[in-house]
Amino acid sequence: MRSSLLLAPCSDLRHWGFLLVVTRHSEVFRLLSSSRPISHSLQESYRRLQLPDEGHRSPAQVKDAYLRLAKLYHPDSGAATADAVLFARVEEAYRAVLAHQSKVGAGGVKDEENEEEKSRGAALQHRHYLSYDGVGMGTPSQRERQYRQIRVDRAAEQVLNYRQKEHERAAAADGAMVERDMRQRSQKIKITQAVERLVEDLIQESMARGDFQNLSGAGKPLSKFEYNPYADPMTHNLNRILIDNGYQPSWVVTQRDIRESVDRIRNRLLEGRARLSDPMTPSEQNQWEQLCASVEEDLMKLNKMVDNYNLIVPMLSMQMVHFSLVRELDRAVRGAEQRRMDQLRDKEKERQRRKEEKKRENASSKTRAKSRGLVSWMQRFRRC
């Protein structure tokens, strides 16, 4: 540090005094002269960061103090001293100190550049602490700006590398899923091919044993559309071949049992209702109620059979609904009434037929009587 002492008398003073003049080449004097008094809140911020508010503190030192406290108080650090409230206060103090330093630095940038240009030839050798990791060239302020730009570029490059790694990880996960799907699909294809080879081997063995020789209908065309003209010919023929060889799917057998049970229950209700008169007598009403109770138990068993059928049927459109006792009773009543009407109609037709036959018999008897009278008259006439 260079300084000069100037002793001069002061005429305006009663006593001689000494005037100490410190040259502005002193860096300490410049900092002290340019420093401004800080507020109480800013002092509190420095205190929270555990930094003395006197003197110059670089942004790196402030950041190191903030990171040290953040490791202690951050809620996600896992430390015993973690405290969300203290961490929020430290973060608020860190922002306040940075804002204060940015304001002070913005006001003194131009003065610093001018001073550095003036004192470039007289720069002290111990000012190598403004190294900025050896980055940049020029004045310290220029090197600081270059260093900040390099840090920004490094951060952007790190973000780009992180995103690239994330994309690669996602692509690897998608590739693993595609590989798993391909493996499952290939396994299904292998199983299907194995089943097909097994069936083909069984067919070849049967042909070698002669099981397909002298079959009924050999050399004749398959009878298509014999039972259902709207059914698929291939499906119908396959089902018929399976049935002829003694194989029937369980849902086909269950469907057949359901239809037979329904027909048996409906015929039972129809016959029972047709035997009763309309309106029914008290005894007939008691018989009808007993028949309905018995049919209700049969319908409960039938509905359980329908549930089992719906679980094994291969197509959703072929499922069945439950059978209701009320609907079946109404069906039986309508059927019995229709049967009585048909019986009355048949009786009326039979009566009309008998009446017509009687008329024809009377007409034929009259014709025969006339013919006999004519023959007898002709015979008498010939005798005469």
PDB file of C-alpha atoms in Angstrom, residues 66-284:
ATOM      1  CA  TYR A  66     -25.787 -20.655   1.722  1.00  0.00           C
ATOM      2  CA  LEU A  67     -24.964 -24.211   0.572  1.00  0.00           C
ATOM      3  CA  ARG A  68     -23.400 -25.027   3.943  1.00  0.00           C
ATOM      4  CA  LEU A  69     -26.546 -23.902   5.776  1.00  0.00           C
ATOM      5  CA  ALA A  70     -28.828 -25.564   3.238  1.00  0.00           C
ATOM      6  CA  LYS A  71     -27.190 -28.923   3.911  1.00  0.00           C
ATOM      7  CA  LEU A  72     -27.986 -28.445   7.573  1.00  0.00           C
ATOM      8  CA  TYR A  73     -31.549 -27.126   7.421  1.00  0.00           C
ATOM      9  CA  HIS A  74     -33.053 -28.437   4.141  1.00  0.00           C
ATOM     10  CA  PRO A  75     -36.107 -30.670   4.870  1.00  0.00           C
ATOM     11  CA  ASP A  76     -34.964 -33.310   2.372  1.00  0.00           C
ATOM     12  CA  SER A  77     -31.354 -33.485   3.575  1.00  0.00           C
ATOM     13  CA  GLY A  78     -32.092 -36.195   6.139  1.00  0.00           C
ATOM     14  CA  ALA A  79     -29.933 -34.477   8.735  1.00  0.00           C
ATOM     15  CA  ALA A  80     -30.894 -34.210  12.380  1.00  0.00           C
ATOM     16  CA  THR A  81     -30.856 -30.390  12.122  1.00  0.00           C
ATOM     17  CA  ALA A  82     -33.353 -30.279   9.215  1.00  0.00           C
ATOM     18  CA  ASP A  83     -35.912 -27.506   9.681  1.00  0.00           C
ATOM     19  CA  ALA A  84     -38.162 -26.112   6.970  1.00  0.00           C
ATOM     20  CA  VAL A  85     -38.682 -22.768   8.749  1.00  0.00           C
ATOM     21  CA  LEU A  86     -34.970 -22.116   9.223  1.00  0.00           C
ATOM     22  CA  PHE A  87     -34.263 -23.141   5.644  1.00  0.00           C
ATOM     23  CA  ALA A  88     -36.874 -20.690   4.352  1.00  0.00           C
ATOM     24  CA  ARG A  89     -35.277 -17.901   6.409  1.00  0.00           C
ATOM     25  CA  VAL A  90     -31.778 -18.776   5.125  1.00  0.00           C
ATOM     26  CA  GLU A  91     -33.022 -18.793   1.535  1.00  0.00           C
ATOM     27  CA  GLU A  92     -34.695 -15.405   2.008  1.00  0.00           C
ATOM     28  CA  ALA A  93     -31.471 -13.979   3.508  1.00  0.00           C
ATOM     29  CA  TYR A  94     -29.427 -15.396   0.621  1.00  0.00           C
ATOM     30  CA  ARG A  95     -31.663 -13.693  -1.936  1.00  0.00           C
ATOM     31  CA  ALA A  96     -31.506 -10.391  -0.065  1.00  0.00           C
ATOM     32  CA  VAL A  97     -27.687 -10.439   0.068  1.00  0.00           C
ATOM     33  CA  LEU A  98     -27.436 -11.309  -3.627  1.00  0.00           C
ATOM     34  CA  ALA A  99     -29.819  -8.483  -4.510  1.00  0.00           C
ATOM     35  CA  HIS A 100     -27.743  -6.044  -2.438  1.00  0.00           C
ATOM     36  CA  GLN A 101     -24.487  -7.171  -4.054  1.00  0.00           C
ATOM     37  CA  SER A 102     -25.983  -6.909  -7.562  1.00  0.00           C
ATOM     38  CA  LYS A 103     -27.109  -3.313  -6.864  1.00  0.00           C
ATOM     39  CA  VAL A 104     -23.714  -2.339  -5.466  1.00  0.00           C
ATOM     40  CA  GLY A 105     -21.890  -4.057  -8.341  1.00  0.00           C
ATOM     41  CA  ALA A 106     -24.038  -2.389 -11.009  1.00  0.00           C
ATOM     42  CA  GLY A 107     -23.248   1.077  -9.646  1.00  0.00           C
ATOM     43  CA  GLY A 108     -19.514   0.519  -9.421  1.00  0.00           C
ATOM     44  CA  VAL A 109     -18.803  -1.308 -12.671  1.00  0.00           C
ATOM     45  CA  LYS A 110     -17.958   1.782 -14.700  1.00  0.00           C
ATOM     46  CA  ASP A 111     -15.822   3.334 -11.946  1.00  0.00           C
ATOM     47  CA  GLU A 112     -13.950   0.049 -11.552  1.00  0.00           C
ATOM     48  CA  GLU A 113     -13.218  -0.195 -15.274  1.00  0.00           C
ATOM     49  CA  ASN A 114     -11.981   3.399 -15.421  1.00  0.00           C
ATOM     50  CA  GLU A 115      -9.845   2.895 -12.342  1.00  0.00           C
ATOM     51  CA  GLU A 116      -8.400  -0.352 -13.716  1.00  0.00           C
ATOM     52  CA  GLU A 117      -7.553   1.335 -17.001  1.00  0.00           C
ATOM     53  CA  LYS A 118      -5.777   4.169 -15.133  1.00  0.00           C
ATOM     54  CA  SER A 119      -3.893   1.858 -12.806  1.00  0.00           C
ATOM     55  CA  ARG A 120      -3.225  -0.963 -15.292  1.00  0.00           C
ATOM     56  CA  GLY A 121       0.497  -0.265 -15.278  1.00  0.00           C
ATOM     57  CA  ALA A 122       0.585   0.060 -11.493  1.00  0.00           C
ATOM     58  CA  ALA A 123      -1.449  -3.069 -10.645  1.00  0.00           C
ATOM     59  CA  LEU A 124      -0.233  -4.885  -7.624  1.00  0.00           C
ATOM     60  CA  GLN A 125       1.196  -8.359  -7.972  1.00  0.00           C
ATOM     61  CA  HIS A 126      -0.900  -9.827  -5.176  1.00  0.00           C
ATOM     62  CA  ARG A 127      -4.200  -9.295  -7.041  1.00  0.00           C
ATOM     63  CA  HIS A 128      -4.079 -12.790  -8.487  1.00  0.00           C
ATOM     64  CA  TYR A 129      -7.054 -13.853  -6.351  1.00  0.00           C
ATOM     65  CA  LEU A 130      -9.402 -12.729  -9.176  1.00  0.00           C
ATOM     66  CA  SER A 131      -8.503 -15.842 -11.161  1.00  0.00           C
ATOM     67  CA  TYR A 132     -12.015 -17.084 -12.112  1.00  0.00           C
ATOM     68  CA  ASP A 133     -10.530 -20.563 -12.603  1.00  0.00           C
ATOM     69  CA  GLY A 134      -8.132 -19.182 -15.194  1.00  0.00           C
ATOM     70  CA  VAL A 135     -10.960 -18.328 -17.616  1.00  0.00           C
ATOM     71  CA  GLY A 136     -11.060 -15.282 -19.878  1.00  0.00           C
ATOM     72  CA  MET A 137      -8.798 -12.385 -20.488  1.00  0.00           C
ATOM     73  CA  GLY A 138      -8.874  -8.647 -19.989  1.00  0.00           C
ATOM     74  CA  THR A 139      -9.856  -6.698 -16.928  1.00  0.00           C
ATOM     75  CA  PRO A 140     -11.289  -8.480 -13.867  1.00  0.00           C
ATOM     76  CA  SER A 141     -14.801  -7.272 -14.681  1.00  0.00           C
ATOM     77  CA  GLN A 142     -14.488  -8.545 -18.246  1.00  0.00           C
ATOM     78  CA  ARG A 143     -13.138 -11.852 -17.009  1.00  0.00           C
ATOM     79  CA  GLU A 144     -16.017 -12.084 -14.548  1.00  0.00           C
ATOM     80  CA  ARG A 145     -18.538 -11.588 -17.312  1.00  0.00           C
ATOM     81  CA  GLN A 146     -16.761 -14.180 -19.439  1.00  0.00           C
ATOM     82  CA  TYR A 147     -16.716 -16.588 -16.513  1.00  0.00           C
ATOM     83  CA  ARG A 148     -20.445 -16.128 -15.929  1.00  0.00           C
ATOM     84  CA  GLN A 149     -21.150 -16.792 -19.605  1.00  0.00           C
ATOM     85  CA  ILE A 150     -19.039 -19.950 -19.482  1.00  0.00           C
ATOM     86  CA  ARG A 151     -20.958 -21.138 -16.418  1.00  0.00           C
ATOM     87  CA  VAL A 152     -24.226 -20.517 -18.255  1.00  0.00           C
ATOM     88  CA  ASP A 153     -22.951 -22.547 -21.209  1.00  0.00           C
ATOM     89  CA  ARG A 154     -21.883 -25.349 -18.884  1.00  0.00           C
ATOM     90  CA  ALA A 155     -25.300 -25.386 -17.221  1.00  0.00           C
ATOM     91  CA  ALA A 156     -27.052 -25.522 -20.610  1.00  0.00           C
ATOM     92  CA  GLU A 157     -24.778 -28.375 -21.670  1.00  0.00           C
ATOM     93  CA  GLN A 158     -25.524 -30.279 -18.469  1.00  0.00           C
ATOM     94  CA  VAL A 159     -29.267 -29.810 -18.992  1.00  0.00           C
ATOM     95  CA  LEU A 160     -28.910 -31.066 -22.556  1.00  0.00           C
ATOM     96  CA  ASN A 161     -26.963 -34.121 -21.398  1.00  0.00           C
ATOM     97  CA  TYR A 162     -29.549 -34.836 -18.707  1.00  0.00           C
ATOM     98  CA  ARG A 163     -32.400 -34.673 -21.214  1.00  0.00           C
ATOM     99  CA  GLN A 164     -30.506 -36.888 -23.617  1.00  0.00           C
ATOM    100  CA  LYS A 165     -29.975 -39.477 -20.876  1.00  0.00           C
ATOM    101  CA  GLU A 166     -33.665 -39.321 -19.985  1.00  0.00           C
ATOM    102  CA  HIS A 167     -34.616 -39.905 -23.627  1.00  0.00           C
ATOM    103  CA  GLU A 168     -32.202 -42.813 -23.841  1.00  0.00           C
ATOM    104  CA  ARG A 169     -33.631 -44.297 -20.640  1.00  0.00           C
ATOM    105  CA  ALA A 170     -37.191 -43.924 -21.940  1.00  0.00           C
ATOM    106  CA  ALA A 171     -36.200 -45.467 -25.265  1.00  0.00           C
ATOM    107  CA  ALA A 172     -34.567 -48.364 -23.428  1.00  0.00           C
ATOM    108  CA  ALA A 173     -37.754 -48.891 -21.393  1.00  0.00           C
ATOM    109  CA  ASP A 174     -39.872 -48.835 -24.574  1.00  0.00           C
ATOM    110  CA  GLY A 175     -37.476 -51.268 -26.176  1.00  0.00           C
ATOM    111  CA  ALA A 176     -37.806 -53.590 -23.201  1.00  0.00           C
ATOM    112  CA  MET A 177     -41.612 -53.474 -23.462  1.00  0.00           C
ATOM    113  CA  VAL A 178     -41.490 -54.164 -27.208  1.00  0.00           C
ATOM    114  CA  GLU A 179     -39.086 -57.030 -26.613  1.00  0.00           C
ATOM    115  CA  ARG A 180     -41.367 -58.480 -23.956  1.00  0.00           C
ATOM    116  CA  ASP A 181     -44.391 -58.239 -26.285  1.00  0.00           C
ATOM    117  CA  MET A 182     -42.435 -59.882 -29.074  1.00  0.00           C
ATOM    118  CA  ARG A 183     -41.364 -62.664 -26.714  1.00  0.00           C
ATOM    119  CA  GLN A 184     -44.950 -63.292 -25.595  1.00  0.00           C
ATOM    120  CA  ARG A 185     -46.204 -63.220 -29.180  1.00  0.00           C
ATOM    121  CA  SER A 186     -43.519 -65.628 -30.316  1.00  0.00           C
ATOM    122  CA  GLN A 187     -44.375 -67.927 -27.404  1.00  0.00           C
ATOM    123  CA  LYS A 188     -48.047 -67.950 -28.435  1.00  0.00           C
ATOM    124  CA  ILE A 189     -47.064 -68.677 -32.032  1.00  0.00           C
ATOM    125  CA  LYS A 190     -44.853 -71.524 -30.884  1.00  0.00           C
ATOM    126  CA  ILE A 191     -47.690 -73.019 -28.813  1.00  0.00           C
ATOM    127  CA  THR A 192     -50.118 -72.730 -31.727  1.00  0.00           C
ATOM    128  CA  GLN A 193     -47.652 -74.328 -34.098  1.00  0.00           C
ATOM    129  CA  ALA A 194     -46.984 -77.107 -31.592  1.00  0.00           C
ATOM    130  CA  VAL A 195     -50.725 -77.829 -31.291  1.00  0.00           C
ATOM    131  CA  GLU A 196     -51.109 -77.819 -35.064  1.00  0.00           C
ATOM    132  CA  ARG A 197     -48.181 -80.222 -35.465  1.00  0.00           C
ATOM    133  CA  LEU A 198     -49.665 -82.493 -32.797  1.00  0.00           C
ATOM    134  CA  VAL A 199     -53.048 -82.557 -34.555  1.00  0.00           C
ATOM    135  CA  GLU A 200     -51.387 -83.199 -37.897  1.00  0.00           C
ATOM    136  CA  ASP A 201     -49.333 -86.051 -36.412  1.00  0.00           C
ATOM    137  CA  LEU A 202     -52.471 -87.608 -34.930  1.00  0.00           C
ATOM    138  CA  ILE A 203     -54.245 -87.335 -38.278  1.00  0.00           C
ATOM    139  CA  GLN A 204     -51.320 -88.947 -40.078  1.00  0.00           C
ATOM    140  CA  GLU A 205     -51.164 -91.771 -37.539  1.00  0.00           C
ATOM    141  CA  SER A 206     -54.901 -92.373 -37.911  1.00  0.00           C
ATOM    142  CA  MET A 207     -54.563 -92.427 -41.692  1.00  0.00           C
ATOM    143  CA  ALA A 208     -51.672 -94.883 -41.429  1.00  0.00           C
ATOM    144  CA  ARG A 209     -53.757 -97.184 -39.224  1.00  0.00           C
ATOM    145  CA  GLY A 210     -56.625 -96.995 -41.702  1.00  0.00           C
ATOM    146  CA  ASP A 211     -59.103 -95.308 -39.400  1.00  0.00           C
ATOM    147  CA  PHE A 212     -60.370 -93.124 -42.270  1.00  0.00           C
ATOM    148  CA  GLN A 213     -61.066 -96.051 -44.614  1.00  0.00           C
ATOM    149  CA  ASN A 214     -64.558 -97.362 -45.348  1.00  0.00           C
ATOM    150  CA  LEU A 215     -66.264 -94.405 -43.722  1.00  0.00           C
ATOM    151  CA  SER A 216     -69.957 -93.827 -44.258  1.00  0.00           C
ATOM    152  CA  GLY A 217     -70.484 -91.249 -46.949  1.00  0.00           C
ATOM    153  CA  ALA A 218     -66.982 -91.579 -48.384  1.00  0.00           C
ATOM    154  CA  GLY A 219     -66.738 -89.934 -51.799  1.00  0.00           C
ATOM    155  CA  LYS A 220     -70.043 -88.113 -51.327  1.00  0.00           C
ATOM    156  CA  PRO A 221     -70.420 -84.342 -50.934  1.00  0.00           C
ATOM    157  CA  LEU A 222     -71.070 -82.975 -47.495  1.00  0.00           C
ATOM    158  CA  SER A 223     -74.704 -82.188 -46.804  1.00  0.00           C
ATOM    159  CA  LYS A 224     -74.746 -78.442 -46.291  1.00  0.00           C
ATOM    160  CA  PHE A 225     -77.591 -76.425 -44.810  1.00  0.00           C
ATOM    161  CA  GLU A 226     -79.376 -79.526 -43.613  1.00  0.00           C
ATOM    162  CA  TYR A 227     -80.519 -78.099 -40.301  1.00  0.00           C
ATOM    163  CA  ASN A 228     -79.981 -74.361 -40.430  1.00  0.00           C
ATOM    164  CA  PRO A 229     -79.718 -72.593 -43.814  1.00  0.00           C
ATOM    165  CA  TYR A 230     -78.380 -69.432 -42.111  1.00  0.00           C
ATOM    166  CA  ALA A 231     -75.473 -71.126 -40.309  1.00  0.00           C
ATOM    167  CA  ASP A 232     -71.903 -70.915 -41.502  1.00  0.00           C
ATOM    168  CA  PRO A 233     -71.178 -74.051 -43.588  1.00  0.00           C
ATOM    169  CA  MET A 234     -67.688 -74.490 -42.174  1.00  0.00           C
ATOM    170  CA  THR A 235     -68.850 -74.152 -38.566  1.00  0.00           C
ATOM    171  CA  HIS A 236     -71.795 -76.460 -39.182  1.00  0.00           C
ATOM    172  CA  ASN A 237     -69.647 -79.133 -40.789  1.00  0.00           C
ATOM    173  CA  LEU A 238     -67.005 -78.967 -38.074  1.00  0.00           C
ATOM    174  CA  ASN A 239     -69.646 -79.267 -35.361  1.00  0.00           C
ATOM    175  CA  ARG A 240     -71.271 -82.174 -37.164  1.00  0.00           C
ATOM    176  CA  ILE A 241     -67.947 -83.978 -37.538  1.00  0.00           C
ATOM    177  CA  LEU A 242     -67.212 -83.487 -33.856  1.00  0.00           C
ATOM    178  CA  ILE A 243     -70.653 -84.723 -32.840  1.00  0.00           C
ATOM    179  CA  ASP A 244     -70.394 -87.755 -35.106  1.00  0.00           C
ATOM    180  CA  ASN A 245     -67.119 -88.708 -33.448  1.00  0.00           C
ATOM    181  CA  GLY A 246     -68.586 -88.435 -29.972  1.00  0.00           C
ATOM    182  CA  TYR A 247     -67.244 -85.041 -29.018  1.00  0.00           C
ATOM    183  CA  GLN A 248     -69.555 -82.258 -27.911  1.00  0.00           C
ATOM    184  CA  PRO A 249     -68.473 -79.030 -26.211  1.00  0.00           C
ATOM    185  CA  SER A 250     -69.776 -78.573 -22.711  1.00  0.00           C
ATOM    186  CA  TRP A 251     -71.679 -75.396 -23.626  1.00  0.00           C
ATOM    187  CA  VAL A 252     -73.473 -77.246 -26.447  1.00  0.00           C
ATOM    188  CA  VAL A 253     -74.532 -80.003 -24.082  1.00  0.00           C
ATOM    189  CA  THR A 254     -75.666 -77.444 -21.487  1.00  0.00           C
ATOM    190  CA  GLN A 255     -77.621 -75.533 -24.109  1.00  0.00           C
ATOM    191  CA  ARG A 256     -79.375 -78.702 -25.193  1.00  0.00           C
ATOM    192  CA  ASP A 257     -80.235 -79.594 -21.579  1.00  0.00           C
ATOM    193  CA  ILE A 258     -81.641 -76.091 -21.015  1.00  0.00           C
ATOM    194  CA  ARG A 259     -83.863 -76.303 -24.076  1.00  0.00           C
ATOM    195  CA  GLU A 260     -85.145 -79.737 -23.124  1.00  0.00           C
ATOM    196  CA  SER A 261     -85.869 -78.594 -19.569  1.00  0.00           C
ATOM    197  CA  VAL A 262     -87.706 -75.502 -20.788  1.00  0.00           C
ATOM    198  CA  ASP A 263     -89.846 -77.534 -23.180  1.00  0.00           C
ATOM    199  CA  ARG A 264     -90.663 -80.037 -20.452  1.00  0.00           C
ATOM    200  CA  ILE A 265     -91.664 -77.307 -17.958  1.00  0.00           C
ATOM    201  CA  ARG A 266     -93.779 -75.438 -20.497  1.00  0.00           C
ATOM    202  CA  ASN A 267     -95.593 -78.578 -21.614  1.00  0.00           C
ATOM    203  CA  ARG A 268     -96.243 -79.451 -17.993  1.00  0.00           C
ATOM    204  CA  LEU A 269     -97.749 -76.035 -17.281  1.00  0.00           C
ATOM    205  CA  LEU A 270     -99.770 -76.071 -20.485  1.00  0.00           C
ATOM    206  CA  GLU A 271    -101.213 -79.514 -19.852  1.00  0.00           C
ATOM    207  CA  GLY A 272    -101.986 -78.694 -16.233  1.00  0.00           C
ATOM    208  CA  ARG A 273    -103.755 -75.438 -17.117  1.00  0.00           C
ATOM    209  CA  ALA A 274    -105.627 -76.963 -20.029  1.00  0.00           C
ATOM    210  CA  ARG A 275    -107.140 -79.636 -17.773  1.00  0.00           C
ATOM    211  CA  LEU A 276    -108.614 -76.952 -15.530  1.00  0.00           C
ATOM    212  CA  SER A 277    -111.742 -75.029 -16.293  1.00  0.00           C
ATOM    213  CA  ASP A 278    -112.041 -71.290 -16.741  1.00  0.00           C
ATOM    214  CA  PRO A 279    -112.865 -69.874 -14.219  1.00  0.00           C
ATOM    215  CA  MET A 280    -111.349 -72.428 -11.854  1.00  0.00           C
ATOM    216  CA  THR A 281    -113.121 -73.930  -8.895  1.00  0.00           C
ATOM    217  CA  PRO A 282    -111.488 -73.788  -5.418  1.00  0.00           C
ATOM    218  CA  SER A 283    -110.169 -77.333  -5.753  1.00  0.00           C
ATOM    219  CA  GLU A 284    -108.792 -76.579  -9.224  1.00  0.00           C
TER     220      GLU A 284
END
